Coordinates of C-alpha atoms in Angstrom, one line a residue:
Chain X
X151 CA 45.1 135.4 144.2
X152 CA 47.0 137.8 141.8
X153 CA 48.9 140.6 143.7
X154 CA 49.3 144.3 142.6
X155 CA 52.6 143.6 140.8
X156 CA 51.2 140.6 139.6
X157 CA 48.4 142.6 137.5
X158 CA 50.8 145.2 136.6
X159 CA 53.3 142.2 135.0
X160 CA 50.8 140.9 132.9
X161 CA 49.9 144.6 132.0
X162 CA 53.4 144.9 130.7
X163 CA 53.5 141.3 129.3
X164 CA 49.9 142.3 127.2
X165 CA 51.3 145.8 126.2
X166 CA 54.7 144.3 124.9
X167 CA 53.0 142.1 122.1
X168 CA 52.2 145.0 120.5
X169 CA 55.7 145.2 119.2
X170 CA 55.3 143.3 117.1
X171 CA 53.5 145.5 115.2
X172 CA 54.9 146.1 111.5
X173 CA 56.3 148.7 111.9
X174 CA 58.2 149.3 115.4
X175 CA 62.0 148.8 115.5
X176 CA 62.9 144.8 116.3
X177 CA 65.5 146.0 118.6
X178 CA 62.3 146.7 121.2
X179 CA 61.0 143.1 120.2
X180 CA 63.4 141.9 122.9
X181 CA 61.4 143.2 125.9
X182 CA 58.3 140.5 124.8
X183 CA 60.5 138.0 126.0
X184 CA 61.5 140.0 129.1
X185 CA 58.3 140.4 130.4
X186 CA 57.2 136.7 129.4
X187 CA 60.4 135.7 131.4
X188 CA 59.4 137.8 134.1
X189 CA 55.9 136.4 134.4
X190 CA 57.4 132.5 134.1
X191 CA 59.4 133.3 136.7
X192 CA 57.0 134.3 138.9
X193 CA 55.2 131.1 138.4
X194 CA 58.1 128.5 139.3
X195 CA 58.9 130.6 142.1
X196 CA 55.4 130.1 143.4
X197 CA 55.3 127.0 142.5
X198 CA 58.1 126.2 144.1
X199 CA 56.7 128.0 147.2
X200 CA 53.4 126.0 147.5
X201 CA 55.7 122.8 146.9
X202 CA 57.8 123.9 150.2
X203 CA 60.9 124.0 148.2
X204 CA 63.4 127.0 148.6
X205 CA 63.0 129.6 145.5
X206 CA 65.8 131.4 146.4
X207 CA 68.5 129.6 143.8
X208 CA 65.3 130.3 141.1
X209 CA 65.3 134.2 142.3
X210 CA 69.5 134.3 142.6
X211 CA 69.8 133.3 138.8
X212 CA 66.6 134.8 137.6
X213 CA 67.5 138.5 139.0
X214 CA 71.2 138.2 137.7
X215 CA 69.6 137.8 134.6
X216 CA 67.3 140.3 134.3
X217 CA 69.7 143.0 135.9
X218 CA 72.2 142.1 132.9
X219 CA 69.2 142.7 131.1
X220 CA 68.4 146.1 132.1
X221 CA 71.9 147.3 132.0
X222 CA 72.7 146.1 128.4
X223 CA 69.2 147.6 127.5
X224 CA 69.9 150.7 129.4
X225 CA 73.8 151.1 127.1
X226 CA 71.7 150.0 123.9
X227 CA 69.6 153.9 124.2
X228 CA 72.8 155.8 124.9
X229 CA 74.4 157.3 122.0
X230 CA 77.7 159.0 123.6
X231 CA 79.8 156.0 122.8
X232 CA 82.0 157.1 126.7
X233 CA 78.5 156.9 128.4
X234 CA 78.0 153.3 126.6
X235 CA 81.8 151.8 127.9
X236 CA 80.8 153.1 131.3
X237 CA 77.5 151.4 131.5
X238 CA 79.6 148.3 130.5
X239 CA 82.1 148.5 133.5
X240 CA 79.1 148.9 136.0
X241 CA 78.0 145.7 134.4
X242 CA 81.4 144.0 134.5
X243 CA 81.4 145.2 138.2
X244 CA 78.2 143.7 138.7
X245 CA 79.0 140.4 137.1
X246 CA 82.2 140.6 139.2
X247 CA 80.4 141.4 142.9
X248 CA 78.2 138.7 141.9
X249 CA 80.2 135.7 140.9
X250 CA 82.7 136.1 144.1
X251 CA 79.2 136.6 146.1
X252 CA 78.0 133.3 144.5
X253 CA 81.3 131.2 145.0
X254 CA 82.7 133.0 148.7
X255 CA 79.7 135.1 150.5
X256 CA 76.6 134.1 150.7
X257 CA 77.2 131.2 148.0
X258 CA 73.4 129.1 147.6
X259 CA 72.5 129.0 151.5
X260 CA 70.5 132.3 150.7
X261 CA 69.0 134.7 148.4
X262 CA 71.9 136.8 147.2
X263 CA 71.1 139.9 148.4
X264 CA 74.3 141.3 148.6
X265 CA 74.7 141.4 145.1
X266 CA 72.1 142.6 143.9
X267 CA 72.2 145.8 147.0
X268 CA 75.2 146.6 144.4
X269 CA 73.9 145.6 141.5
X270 CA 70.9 148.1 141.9
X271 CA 72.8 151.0 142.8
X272 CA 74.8 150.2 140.1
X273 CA 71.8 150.1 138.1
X274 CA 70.7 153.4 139.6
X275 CA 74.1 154.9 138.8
X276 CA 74.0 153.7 135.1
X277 CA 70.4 155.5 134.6
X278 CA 71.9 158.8 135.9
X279 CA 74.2 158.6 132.9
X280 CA 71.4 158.0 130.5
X281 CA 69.7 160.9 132.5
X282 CA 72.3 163.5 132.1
X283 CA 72.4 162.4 127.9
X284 CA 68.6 162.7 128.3
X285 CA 69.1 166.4 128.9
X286 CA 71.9 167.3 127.5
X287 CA 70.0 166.2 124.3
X288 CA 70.1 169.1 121.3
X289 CA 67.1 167.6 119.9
X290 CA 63.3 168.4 120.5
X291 CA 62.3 165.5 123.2
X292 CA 58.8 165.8 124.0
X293 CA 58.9 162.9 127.2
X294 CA 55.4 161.7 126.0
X295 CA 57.3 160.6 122.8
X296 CA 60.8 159.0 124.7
X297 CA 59.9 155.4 125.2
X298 CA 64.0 154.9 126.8
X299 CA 63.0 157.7 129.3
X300 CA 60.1 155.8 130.7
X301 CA 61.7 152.3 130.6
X302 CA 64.7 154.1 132.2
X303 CA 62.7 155.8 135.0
X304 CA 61.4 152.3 135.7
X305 CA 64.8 150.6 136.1
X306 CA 66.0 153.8 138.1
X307 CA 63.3 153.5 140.8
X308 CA 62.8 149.9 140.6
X309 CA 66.9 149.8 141.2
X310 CA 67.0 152.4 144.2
X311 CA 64.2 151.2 145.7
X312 CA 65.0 147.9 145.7
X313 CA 68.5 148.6 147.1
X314 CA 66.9 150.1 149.8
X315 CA 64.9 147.7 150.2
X316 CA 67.6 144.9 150.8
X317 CA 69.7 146.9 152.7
X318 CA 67.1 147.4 155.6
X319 CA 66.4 143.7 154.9
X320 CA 70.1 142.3 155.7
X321 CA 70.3 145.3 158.6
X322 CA 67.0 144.0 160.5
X323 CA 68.3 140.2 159.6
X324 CA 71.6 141.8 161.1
X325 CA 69.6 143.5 164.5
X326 CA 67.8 139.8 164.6
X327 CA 64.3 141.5 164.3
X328 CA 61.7 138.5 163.4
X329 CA 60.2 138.8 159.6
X330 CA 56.8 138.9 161.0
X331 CA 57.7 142.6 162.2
X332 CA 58.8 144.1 159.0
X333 CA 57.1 141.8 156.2
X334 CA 54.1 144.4 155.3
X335 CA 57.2 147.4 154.7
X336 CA 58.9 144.5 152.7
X337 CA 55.5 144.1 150.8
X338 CA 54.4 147.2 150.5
X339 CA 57.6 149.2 149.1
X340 CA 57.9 145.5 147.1
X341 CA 54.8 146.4 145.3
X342 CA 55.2 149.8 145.1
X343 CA 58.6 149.5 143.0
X344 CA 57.3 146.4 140.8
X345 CA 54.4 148.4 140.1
X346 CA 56.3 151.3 138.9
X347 CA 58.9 149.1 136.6
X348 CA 56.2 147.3 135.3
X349 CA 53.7 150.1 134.3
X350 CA 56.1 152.4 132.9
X351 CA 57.2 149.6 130.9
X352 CA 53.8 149.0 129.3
X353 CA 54.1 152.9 129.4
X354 CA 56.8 152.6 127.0
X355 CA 55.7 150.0 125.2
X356 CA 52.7 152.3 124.3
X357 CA 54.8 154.6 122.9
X358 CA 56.9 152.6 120.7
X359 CA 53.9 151.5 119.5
X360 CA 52.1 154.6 118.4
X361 CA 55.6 155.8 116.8
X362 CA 55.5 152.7 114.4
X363 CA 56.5 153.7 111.1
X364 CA 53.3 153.1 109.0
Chain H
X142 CA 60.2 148.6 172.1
X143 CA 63.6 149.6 170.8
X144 CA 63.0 147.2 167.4
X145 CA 59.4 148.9 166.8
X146 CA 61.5 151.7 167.2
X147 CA 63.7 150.9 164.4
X148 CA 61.1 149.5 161.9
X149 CA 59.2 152.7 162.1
X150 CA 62.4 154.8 161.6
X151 CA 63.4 152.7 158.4
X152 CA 59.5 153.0 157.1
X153 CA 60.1 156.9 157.2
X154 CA 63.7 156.1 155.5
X155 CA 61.6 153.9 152.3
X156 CA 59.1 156.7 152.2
X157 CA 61.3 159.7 152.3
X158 CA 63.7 157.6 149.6
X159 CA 60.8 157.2 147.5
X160 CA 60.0 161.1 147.7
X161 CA 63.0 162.1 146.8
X162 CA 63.8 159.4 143.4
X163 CA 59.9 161.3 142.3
X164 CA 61.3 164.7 142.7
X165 CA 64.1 163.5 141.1
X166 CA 62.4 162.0 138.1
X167 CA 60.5 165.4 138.2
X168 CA 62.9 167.5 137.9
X169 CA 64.9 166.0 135.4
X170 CA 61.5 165.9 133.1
X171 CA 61.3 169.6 134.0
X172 CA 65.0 170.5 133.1
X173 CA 64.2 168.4 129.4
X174 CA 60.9 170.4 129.6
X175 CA 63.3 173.8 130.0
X176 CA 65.8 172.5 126.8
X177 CA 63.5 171.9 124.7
X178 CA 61.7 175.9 125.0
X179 CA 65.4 177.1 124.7
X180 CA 66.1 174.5 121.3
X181 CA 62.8 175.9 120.1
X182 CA 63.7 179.6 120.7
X183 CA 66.9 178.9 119.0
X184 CA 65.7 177.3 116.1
X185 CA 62.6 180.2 115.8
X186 CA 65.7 183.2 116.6
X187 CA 67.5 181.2 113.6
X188 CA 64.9 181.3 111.2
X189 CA 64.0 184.8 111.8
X190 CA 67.6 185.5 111.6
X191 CA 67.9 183.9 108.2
X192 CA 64.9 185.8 106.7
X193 CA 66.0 189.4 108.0
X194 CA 69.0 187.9 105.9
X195 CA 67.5 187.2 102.7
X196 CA 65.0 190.3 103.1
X197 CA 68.3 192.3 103.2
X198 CA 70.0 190.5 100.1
X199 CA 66.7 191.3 98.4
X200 CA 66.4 194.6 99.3
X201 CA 70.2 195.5 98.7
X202 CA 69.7 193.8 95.2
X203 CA 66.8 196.0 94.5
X204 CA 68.7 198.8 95.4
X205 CA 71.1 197.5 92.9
X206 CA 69.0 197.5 90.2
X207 CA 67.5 201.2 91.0
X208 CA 70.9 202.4 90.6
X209 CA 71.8 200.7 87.4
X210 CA 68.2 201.4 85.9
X211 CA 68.9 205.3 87.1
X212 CA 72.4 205.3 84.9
X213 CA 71.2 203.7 82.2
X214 CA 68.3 206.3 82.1
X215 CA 70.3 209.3 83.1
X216 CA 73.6 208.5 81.9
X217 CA 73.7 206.2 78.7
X218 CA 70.2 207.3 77.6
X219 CA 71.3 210.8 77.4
X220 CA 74.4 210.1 75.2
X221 CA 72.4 207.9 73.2
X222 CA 70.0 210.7 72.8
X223 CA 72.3 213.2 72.0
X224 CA 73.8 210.5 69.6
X225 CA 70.5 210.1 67.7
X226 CA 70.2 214.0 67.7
X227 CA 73.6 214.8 66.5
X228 CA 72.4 211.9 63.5
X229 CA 69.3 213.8 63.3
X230 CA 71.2 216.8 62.6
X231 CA 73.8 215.1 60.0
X232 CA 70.8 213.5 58.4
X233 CA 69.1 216.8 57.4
X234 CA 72.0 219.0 56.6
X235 CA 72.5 216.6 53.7
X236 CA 70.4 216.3 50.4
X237 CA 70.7 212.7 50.1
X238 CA 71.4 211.0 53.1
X239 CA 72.8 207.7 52.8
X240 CA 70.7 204.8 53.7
X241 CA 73.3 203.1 56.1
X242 CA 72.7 206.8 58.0
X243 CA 69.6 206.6 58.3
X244 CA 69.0 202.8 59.4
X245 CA 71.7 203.9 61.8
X246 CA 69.3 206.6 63.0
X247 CA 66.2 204.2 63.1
X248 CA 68.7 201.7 65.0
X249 CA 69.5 204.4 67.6
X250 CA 66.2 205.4 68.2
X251 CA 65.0 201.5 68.6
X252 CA 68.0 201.2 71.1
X253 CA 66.5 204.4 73.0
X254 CA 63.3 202.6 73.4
X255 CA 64.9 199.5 74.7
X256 CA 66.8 200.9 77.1
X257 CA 64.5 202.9 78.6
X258 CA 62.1 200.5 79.0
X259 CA 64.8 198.4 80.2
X260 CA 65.9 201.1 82.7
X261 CA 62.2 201.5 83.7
X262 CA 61.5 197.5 84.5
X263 CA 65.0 197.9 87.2
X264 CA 63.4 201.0 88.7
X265 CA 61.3 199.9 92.1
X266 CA 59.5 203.1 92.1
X267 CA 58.0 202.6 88.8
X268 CA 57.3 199.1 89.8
X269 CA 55.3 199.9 92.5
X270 CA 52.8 202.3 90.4
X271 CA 51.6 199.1 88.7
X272 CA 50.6 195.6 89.7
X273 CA 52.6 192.3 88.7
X274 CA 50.6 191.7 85.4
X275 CA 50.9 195.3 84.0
X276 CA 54.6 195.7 84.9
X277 CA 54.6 191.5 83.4
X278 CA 53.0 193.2 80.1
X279 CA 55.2 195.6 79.3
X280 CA 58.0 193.1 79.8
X281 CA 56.6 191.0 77.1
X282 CA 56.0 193.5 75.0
X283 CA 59.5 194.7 75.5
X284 CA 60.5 190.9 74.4
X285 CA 58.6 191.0 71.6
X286 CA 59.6 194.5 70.3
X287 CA 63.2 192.6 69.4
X288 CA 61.1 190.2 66.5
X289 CA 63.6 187.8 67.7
X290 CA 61.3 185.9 70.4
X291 CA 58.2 185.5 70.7
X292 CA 56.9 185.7 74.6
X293 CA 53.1 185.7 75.9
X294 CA 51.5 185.5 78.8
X295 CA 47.8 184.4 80.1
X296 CA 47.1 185.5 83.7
X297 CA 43.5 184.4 84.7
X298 CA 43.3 183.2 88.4
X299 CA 46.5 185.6 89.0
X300 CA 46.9 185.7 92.8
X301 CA 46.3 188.4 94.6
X302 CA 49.9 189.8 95.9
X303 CA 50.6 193.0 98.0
X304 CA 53.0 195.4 96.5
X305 CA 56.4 194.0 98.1
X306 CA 55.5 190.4 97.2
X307 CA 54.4 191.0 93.3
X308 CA 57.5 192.9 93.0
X309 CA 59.7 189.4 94.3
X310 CA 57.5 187.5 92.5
X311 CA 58.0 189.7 89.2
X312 CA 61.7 189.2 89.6
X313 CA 61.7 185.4 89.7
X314 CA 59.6 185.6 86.3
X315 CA 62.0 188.4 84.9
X316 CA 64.6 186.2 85.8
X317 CA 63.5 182.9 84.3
X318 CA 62.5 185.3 81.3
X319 CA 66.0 186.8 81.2
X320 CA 67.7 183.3 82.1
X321 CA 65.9 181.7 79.3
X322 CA 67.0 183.9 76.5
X323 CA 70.6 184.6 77.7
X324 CA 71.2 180.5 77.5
X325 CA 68.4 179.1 75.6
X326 CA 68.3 181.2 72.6
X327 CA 64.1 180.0 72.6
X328 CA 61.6 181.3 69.7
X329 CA 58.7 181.6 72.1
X330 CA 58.6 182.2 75.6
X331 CA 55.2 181.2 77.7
X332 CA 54.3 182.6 81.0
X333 CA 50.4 181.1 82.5
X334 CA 49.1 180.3 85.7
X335 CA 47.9 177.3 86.7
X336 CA 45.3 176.9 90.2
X337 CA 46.6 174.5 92.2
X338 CA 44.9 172.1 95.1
X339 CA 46.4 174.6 97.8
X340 CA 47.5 177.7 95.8
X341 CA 48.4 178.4 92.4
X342 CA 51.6 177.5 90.3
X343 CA 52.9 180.3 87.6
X344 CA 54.8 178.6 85.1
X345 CA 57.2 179.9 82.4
X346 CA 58.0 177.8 79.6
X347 CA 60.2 178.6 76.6
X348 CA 61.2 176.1 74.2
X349 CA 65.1 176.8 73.7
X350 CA 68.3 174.6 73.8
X351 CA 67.2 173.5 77.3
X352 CA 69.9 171.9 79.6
X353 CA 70.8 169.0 81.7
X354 CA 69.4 169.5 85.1
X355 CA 72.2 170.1 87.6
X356 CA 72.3 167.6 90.7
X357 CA 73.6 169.6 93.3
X358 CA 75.9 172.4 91.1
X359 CA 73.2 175.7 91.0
X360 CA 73.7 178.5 89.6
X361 CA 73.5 182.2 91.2
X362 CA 69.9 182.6 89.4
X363 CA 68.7 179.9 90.3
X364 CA 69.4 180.4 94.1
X365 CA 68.6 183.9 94.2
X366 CA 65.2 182.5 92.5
X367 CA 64.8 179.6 94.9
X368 CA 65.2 182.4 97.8
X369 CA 63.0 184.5 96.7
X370 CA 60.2 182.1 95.8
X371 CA 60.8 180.9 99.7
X372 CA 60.4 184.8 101.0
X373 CA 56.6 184.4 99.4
X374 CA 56.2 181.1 100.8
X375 CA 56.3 179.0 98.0
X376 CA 58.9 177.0 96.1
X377 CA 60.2 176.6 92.5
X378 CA 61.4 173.7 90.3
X379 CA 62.6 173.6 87.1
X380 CA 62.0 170.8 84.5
X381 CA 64.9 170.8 81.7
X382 CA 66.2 168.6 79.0
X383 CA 68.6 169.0 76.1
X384 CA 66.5 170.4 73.3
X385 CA 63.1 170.5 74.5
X386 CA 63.4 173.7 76.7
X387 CA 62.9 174.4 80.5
X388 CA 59.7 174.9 81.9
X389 CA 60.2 176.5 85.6
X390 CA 57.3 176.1 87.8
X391 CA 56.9 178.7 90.8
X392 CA 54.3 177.4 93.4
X393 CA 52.6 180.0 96.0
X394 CA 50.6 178.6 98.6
X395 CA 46.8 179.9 99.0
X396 CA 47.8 182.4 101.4
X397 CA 49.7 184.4 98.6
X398 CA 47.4 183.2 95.9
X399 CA 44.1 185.2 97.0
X400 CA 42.3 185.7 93.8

């Protein structure tokens, strides 16, 4: 059976074809492969589920990946050139938390939650920054017209969320509280911020769309 | 218990986390909302600000031309006149006057003319007694009354113009007139009107010297015309070459061009 997020991934992964429209800026192109990434993902991780193998190496590589994605993304709409090299540290500190993670913390016993609790408030950091540009715009921005605000809002509450998220996840695994007792929060705020990335996204992708230069 | 407890606290932690990033979200949509009335009220306090500008320019220009139309009336006129009197006077006290006197008389008397008319087409009051193809009349005739150029002009589907506006509009035509035989020494001067798909287009041609259009370089005239033109709504262009004259096109938009 297809779950909420799964729908609202292949929402995202329809919406995205259409830009390749003539007419919509390439740069935007790169999100079709994002979303078809996202969706492959979620296929070999099942896969791997139903096979009774771990999926967590799949998840530890695939999320790096994907949260490099969204902060190079996020730096590619900012035009204040301070505001881009800033994204860029949180990234190199991301990349950084992660790789001594990977090799000293929780290494591949686990899912590497750890690094991606300060990946996503890194993540949620970085999206303030393209928040206070958004506003401190002197150009007419109607929001219906942004596509970057959308796709940003997504990463921002997917990224807090999800921080949340892990932290009560590596606190209950700390107070030794079975899975069974917290999995429908886990599934439910899950959903909740997938759903949100994901339709925003295909929000965004909308937009770009409609804005094609005929 | 204790671990229920917990789970239940956390829950209220997710939900009131996601409460707040939405009234986050919200609130920077509504402080974008809030930048963008103030942008537009800047840009609409601009533009106002710009035409209370030009209106000005225009109306201290007019004021210009009163003054100098009233000097050359009341002043230079009335030496002129006295002049041509004095002449008058020389011409009869004599039993043959010579015929350089009395072309000098005739002269004087043509120059009188001219300048009062002259005088009259600067003078806003007088302007205002007749509409823009009566005052445009007289201006041609005035042209004509030289036997150096000959100007006409056909006005059917003349637009409709309050007072204010034919007067602006008459002083981008006086201007192209007066531009055109300053610079293009011309032999005929046309001024029509053309309906256009939104408007109409009133276009003076004259078929002078011409000149090579200027990219970016423009004269005062020209940018006093250009202003203008923009006050009634419309805009101008000129099409120019060496020797084949300039043509200058003034377009008004229908809601200056009621017939």
């Amino acid at each position: 059976m297809f779950s909420l997020y799964s729908i609202a991934e292949w929402i995202a992964f329809l919406c995205s074809i259409l830009l390749f429209a003539k007419g919509v800026e390439k740069g935007y192109r790169v999100f079709f492969f994002y979303t078809l990434a996202v969706i492959l993902t979620e296929f070999a991780g099942r896969w791997l589920m139903e096979t009774t193998q771990h999926n967590h190496r799949l998840f530890t590589f695939a999320c790096f990946a994907f949260t490099c994605f969204y902060f190079l993304t996020l730096r590619s709409f900012l035009k204040d050139a301070r505001r881009r090299k800033l994204v860029i540290i949180l990234l190199g500190l991301f990349i950084t938390i992660y790789t001594i993670n990977l090799f000293f913390i929780q290494q591949l016993k686990e899912f590497n939650s750890y690094s991606f609790i300060a990946g996503y408030t890194l993540l949620s950091i970085a999206a303030t920054i393209y928040y206070m540009e958004f506003i401190q715009q002197e150009t007419i921005t109607p929001i219906r017209e942004e596509p970057n605000f959308f796709i940003v809002t997504g990463y921002f509450i997917y990224g807090t969320l999800t921080a949340i998220l892990y932290t009560l996840h590596r606190y209950f695994a700390y107070m030794k509280i079975p899975n069974a007792n917290y999995r429908n929060l886990f599934t439910t705020t899950s959903d909740i911020t997938n759903v949100s990335l994901y339709l925003l996204l295909a929000v965004a992708f909308v937009i770009i769309w409609k804005r094609r230069k005929s | 218990m204790e671990k229920e407890k917990v789970i239940s606290i956390f829950f209220q932690v997710a939900v009131i986390a996601f409460s707040l990033i939405v009234a986050f979200v919200t609130a920077i949509v509504y402080m974008r909302f809030k930048r963008n009335q103030d942008i537009r009220q800047k840009h609409s306090m601009e533009k106002e600000f710009a035409e209370q500008l030009k209106q000005s320019r225009i109306e201290v220009q007019e004021q210009t031309f009163g003054q100098i139309g009233k000097e050359l009336h009341d002043n230079v006129g009335q030496l002129l006149s006295t002049s041509r009197m004095l002449l008058g006077l020389t011409e009869r006290s004599l039993l043959n006057p010579p015929d350089t006197l009395i072309t000098a008389n005739t002269t004087l008397g043509e120059a009188i003319n001219e300048l009062r008319s002259l005088s009259r087409s600067m003078d806003k009051d007088w302007l205002e007694q007749f509409n823009f193809s009566e005052n445009l009349h007289t201006e041609i005739l005035r042209i004509n009354a030289g036997n150096k150029v000959q100007a006409s002009c056909h006005l059917q589907g003349m637009p409709g113009l309050a007072s204010g506006e034919q007067i602006i509009l008459f002083r981008i035509v006086q201007e192209a007139i007066q531009n055109a035989l300053r610079h293009g020494n011309p032999t005929n001067i046309s001024i029509k009107v053309q309906e256009e798909e939104n408007g109409c287009c009133i276009i003076v041609e004259d078929n002078g010297s011409g000149f090579v259009m200027p990219h970016h370089a423009e004269g005062m005239g020209m940018n006093n015309m250009k202003q203008r033109t923009a006050i009634l709504g419309g805009h101008i262009t000129w099409r120019a070459a060496p020797d084949a004259g300039v043509s200058v096109f003034i377009h008004l938009p229908i809601k200056n061009a009621v017939t």
